[in-house]
Amino acid sequence: MRYLNELREGENIIGHYLCKSRQSLKSRNGKTYLSLKLQDKTGMVDAKVWTLNNDIKSFEENDFIKIDGTVTIFNNEIQLNIKRIRRSEEGEYDPMDYIPCTDKNIDEMYDRLMGYLKTIKDPYLKKLVEEIYFGDKDIAKGFKSHSAAKNIHHSYMGGLVEHTLSVVEICDFMAGRYKYVNRDILIASAMIHDVGKVKEISDFPVNDYTDDGELLGHLMIGVDLINDAAAKIEGFPARLKSLMKHCMIAHHGEYEYGSPKLPKTMEAFILHCADNMDAKTKVIEEALDAGNAQGNWVGYHKMLQRNLSKSDF
């Protein structure tokens, strides 16, 4: 199998890939074409079908498809110009080749993350985190294998535990450096800030938004998880529950990024900064990993709205 991260401009490629999205669009001259996103375990690329004819057989999103095309470069990124497509047949592909996975040890990261649970001294918060992680069957079953996003950052198997551990470690580093920080609230909120993504995004290989993901999002799902867990803990303080829910709904930091409230406590603000830092730094890392640099310059990144450079000298 030829993986997507091995493709180079000018190559002809025949292979099997997972069709993550399919759109029928119109060009400026009114001609219909297909815009696709294809995935394997090394990443995702844009693909275009400019000529729709009998060589383009019937297929849908989330089908495995066999393609015949040419590798091009558009806006400094790999793009495929596809001439032929058909659905892949069972036995022609190994599904595990199409599930991107962290290059880190998932069990080791999860154990390190759970180690932070032991450092939470407040009994209510410790029970709250335990109830969310182990009392909810979806999270208990799916947290380690889940992605942290559909496609922006850590969008691979194990991405959720990798991202969560990084955010917790950053918060732990910050907790002792400023007055008025309640470390227990900060670590507990960091551990659960994205657990709702287990219910927001479906399992691999689909890795797409669920109905609740589209209708509610992981912030509101997270609030429900806090409410449900706190209701099972006798005497859980109302003020503490409100502070934890605030960290949940404010951790995106800005209204435009989906937070219904701006961070108004030290813990919520540090959590937002840690989450934002890890996500965006991972985006840059993945751009550098893509190997599309021309000299020291990687090219313009649409999400970050800037031209990225390697630090070689």
XYZ file of C-alpha atoms in Angstrom:
313
model
C 0.000 0.000 0.000
C 1.175 3.536 -0.784
C 0.427 5.803 2.185
C -0.705 9.378 1.648
C 2.304 10.880 3.427
C 4.574 9.164 0.884
C 2.996 10.796 -2.177
C 5.025 13.283 -4.193
C 4.074 15.764 -6.888
C 3.822 14.335 -10.386
C 3.334 10.698 -9.366
C 0.579 8.467 -10.712
C -1.157 6.630 -7.888
C -3.451 3.594 -7.888
C -4.634 2.498 -4.459
C -7.386 2.051 -1.892
C -8.366 4.877 0.472
C -11.202 5.814 2.814
C -13.473 8.518 1.390
C -14.064 10.808 4.377
C -16.162 13.370 2.507
C -17.750 13.813 -0.898
C -19.200 17.031 -2.312
C -20.668 17.708 -5.745
C -19.719 21.256 -6.725
C -19.837 23.608 -9.708
C -16.773 25.177 -11.318
C -16.783 28.801 -12.471
C -17.874 27.739 -15.935
C -20.776 25.729 -14.497
C -19.248 22.272 -14.892
C -20.009 19.745 -12.140
C -17.056 18.147 -10.337
C -16.470 16.133 -7.156
C -14.437 17.363 -4.207
C -13.276 14.561 -1.914
C -11.233 14.065 1.218
C -9.347 10.772 1.312
C -7.807 9.253 4.427
C -5.407 6.572 5.541
C -3.604 6.148 8.853
C -0.957 8.738 7.875
C -3.380 11.574 7.244
C -5.886 13.103 4.864
C -5.673 14.784 1.443
C -7.997 16.729 -0.834
C -8.916 15.092 -4.123
C -10.791 16.368 -7.166
C -12.681 14.532 -9.900
C -12.870 17.028 -12.736
C -14.367 14.702 -15.361
C -17.447 12.667 -14.462
C -17.783 9.698 -16.799
C -18.211 5.915 -16.764
C -14.815 5.527 -15.065
C -16.274 7.142 -11.927
C -18.393 4.375 -10.387
C -20.988 4.821 -7.629
C -19.641 5.411 -4.095
C -20.576 7.305 -0.923
C -18.887 8.999 2.026
C -17.124 6.556 4.368
C -16.753 3.975 1.605
C -13.385 2.443 0.898
C -12.624 3.270 -2.734
C -9.976 2.330 -5.292
C -8.662 5.372 -7.141
C -6.432 6.053 -10.136
C -5.037 9.550 -10.259
C -2.165 12.013 -10.340
C -0.503 13.794 -7.407
C -0.465 17.591 -7.715
C 0.338 20.531 -5.417
C -2.277 23.216 -4.681
C -1.700 25.998 -2.136
C 1.457 24.173 -0.983
C -0.518 21.027 -0.123
C -0.822 17.630 -1.778
C -3.947 17.206 -3.903
C -5.073 14.267 -6.054
C -6.492 14.644 -9.550
C -8.573 11.464 -9.941
C -9.475 9.818 -13.248
C -11.045 6.536 -12.093
C -12.927 5.387 -8.969
C -14.741 2.265 -7.842
C -15.770 0.871 -4.474
C -13.115 -1.343 -2.902
C -14.050 -4.966 -2.471
C -13.765 -6.854 0.811
C -10.315 -8.381 1.129
C -8.627 -5.697 -0.974
C -7.758 -3.569 2.050
C -6.973 -3.803 5.759
C -9.218 -1.386 7.757
C -6.384 -0.744 10.245
C -4.383 0.898 7.429
C -6.991 3.661 7.399
C -7.160 4.489 11.083
C -4.610 7.177 11.985
C -3.028 6.534 15.375
C -0.759 8.401 17.773
C 2.913 7.480 17.626
C 2.968 7.457 21.434
C 2.084 4.582 23.750
C -1.641 4.964 24.529
C -1.655 2.805 27.675
C 1.363 4.619 29.068
C -0.233 8.030 28.466
C -3.495 6.897 30.039
C -1.677 5.601 33.126
C 0.155 8.922 33.489
C -3.146 10.773 33.159
C -4.791 8.609 35.810
C -1.789 9.295 38.045
C -2.969 12.901 38.292
C -6.281 11.695 39.725
C -4.385 10.561 42.829
C -3.017 14.093 43.322
C -6.491 15.676 43.647
C -6.991 16.205 47.372
C -10.586 17.449 47.433
C -12.740 14.333 47.949
C -15.690 15.705 45.983
C -13.602 16.549 42.927
C -11.762 13.244 43.060
C -15.064 11.341 43.139
C -16.455 13.550 40.357
C -13.581 12.735 37.985
C -13.732 9.039 38.918
C -17.477 8.921 38.268
C -17.121 10.569 34.846
C -14.224 8.376 33.719
C -15.358 5.061 35.136
C -19.091 5.454 35.800
C -20.063 6.403 32.258
C -19.838 3.281 30.077
C -19.131 5.194 26.841
C -16.193 7.078 28.339
C -14.855 4.058 30.219
C -14.878 2.066 26.980
C -13.886 4.681 24.404
C -11.673 7.356 25.963
C -8.304 5.730 25.247
C -9.037 4.991 21.598
C -10.846 8.201 20.716
C -9.653 11.166 18.681
C -9.610 14.711 20.073
C -11.146 16.231 16.941
C -12.683 15.400 13.588
C -9.803 16.904 11.615
C -8.193 19.981 13.232
C -5.766 18.595 15.839
C -5.054 15.190 17.425
C -7.563 13.721 14.938
C -6.321 10.162 15.312
C -6.763 7.132 17.560
C -5.319 7.975 20.970
C -5.484 11.689 20.201
C -7.905 12.416 23.028
C -5.747 10.905 25.761
C -2.625 12.506 24.235
C -4.223 15.968 24.155
C -5.807 15.619 27.602
C -2.524 14.546 29.184
C -0.706 17.490 27.606
C -3.322 19.956 28.869
C -3.187 18.467 32.386
C 0.621 18.644 32.411
C 0.586 22.289 31.312
C -2.018 23.117 33.967
C 0.029 21.326 36.624
C 3.073 23.387 35.598
C 1.058 26.613 35.852
C -0.807 25.813 39.075
C 2.025 26.603 41.477
C 3.195 29.784 39.744
C 0.304 32.120 40.562
C -1.667 33.090 43.622
C -5.347 32.258 43.936
C -5.184 29.111 41.783
C -7.128 26.184 43.193
C -5.019 23.306 41.879
C -7.680 20.674 42.515
C -10.246 22.547 40.398
C -7.670 23.183 37.682
C -6.432 19.584 37.423
C -9.930 18.103 37.695
C -11.319 20.413 35.007
C -8.323 19.727 32.756
C -8.874 15.980 33.097
C -12.526 16.215 32.027
C -12.531 19.251 29.706
C -12.833 17.166 26.517
C -14.399 13.914 27.752
C -17.604 14.916 25.972
C -15.823 14.286 22.678
C -16.345 10.557 23.226
C -20.046 11.287 22.649
C -19.563 14.204 20.248
C -17.489 12.290 17.662
C -18.134 8.739 16.446
C -15.620 5.903 16.556
C -13.113 5.162 13.813
C -13.016 4.722 10.912
C -15.927 7.202 10.568
C -14.686 9.749 13.173
C -17.499 12.187 12.375
C -19.982 14.185 14.442
C -22.806 12.262 16.110
C -26.311 13.734 16.370
C -25.510 15.002 19.882
C -22.208 16.314 18.576
C -24.004 18.404 15.962
C -26.880 19.476 18.213
C -25.060 19.993 21.531
C -21.271 19.827 21.190
C -18.793 18.556 23.748
C -19.071 21.611 26.018
C -22.767 21.033 26.728
C -22.263 17.261 26.810
C -19.512 17.888 29.382
C -21.835 20.003 31.525
C -24.383 17.168 31.518
C -21.667 14.736 32.583
C -20.743 17.003 35.513
C -24.388 17.351 36.550
C -24.990 13.599 36.366
C -21.818 12.705 38.241
C -22.310 15.342 40.962
C -25.895 14.105 41.532
C -24.478 10.704 42.513
C -22.106 12.198 45.116
C -23.857 12.940 48.389
C -23.423 16.526 49.550
C -21.577 17.769 46.459
C -21.220 21.546 47.000
C -23.346 23.650 44.618
C -20.666 26.358 44.334
C -18.015 23.797 43.436
C -20.266 22.316 40.766
C -20.803 25.777 39.265
C -17.039 26.442 39.198
C -16.424 23.147 37.417
C -19.188 23.779 34.897
C -17.769 27.251 34.252
C -14.373 25.755 33.410
C -16.154 23.400 31.012
C -18.193 25.984 29.121
C -15.415 28.623 29.077
C -12.423 26.548 27.991
C -12.670 27.596 24.328
C -12.002 31.087 25.597
C -13.990 33.229 23.157
C -17.602 33.475 22.029
C -16.519 33.048 18.400
C -14.920 29.691 19.255
C -18.075 28.308 20.841
C -17.723 29.244 24.514
C -21.037 30.602 25.858
C -19.068 32.298 28.657
C -15.633 33.907 28.749
C -13.208 32.541 31.392
C -13.918 34.386 34.649
C -11.800 32.422 37.127
C -8.073 31.735 37.304
C -8.660 28.056 36.717
C -10.901 28.587 33.672
C -8.424 31.032 32.128
C -5.393 28.771 32.636
C -7.358 25.805 31.274
C -8.311 27.789 28.182
C -4.697 28.860 27.594
C -3.400 25.305 28.056
C -6.021 23.846 25.730
C -5.402 26.506 23.079
C -1.625 26.163 23.341
C -1.585 22.387 22.951
C -4.099 22.360 20.090
C -2.386 25.055 18.019
C 1.127 23.784 18.697
C -0.033 20.361 17.497
C -1.413 21.966 14.327
C 2.034 23.463 13.617
C 3.742 20.139 14.392
C 1.463 18.337 11.956
C 2.119 20.969 9.274
C 5.877 20.456 9.702
C 5.402 16.671 9.609
C 3.597 16.924 6.274
C 6.952 17.445 4.533
C 5.765 20.121 2.088
C 8.391 22.697 3.063
C 10.164 24.683 0.372
C 13.429 25.553 2.054
C 12.613 26.719 5.568
C 9.045 27.719 4.691
C 6.159 25.296 5.107
C 3.573 27.581 3.503
C 0.419 29.447 4.471
C -1.823 27.722 7.006
C -5.485 28.652 6.524
C -6.645 27.909 10.066
C -3.752 29.712 11.747
C -3.813 32.460 9.085
C -0.060 32.729 8.749
C 2.915 31.451 6.784
C 4.803 28.821 8.821
C 8.543 28.347 8.930
C 10.884 25.724 10.293
C 13.530 26.989 12.726
C 16.507 25.538 10.847
C 19.575 27.747 10.646
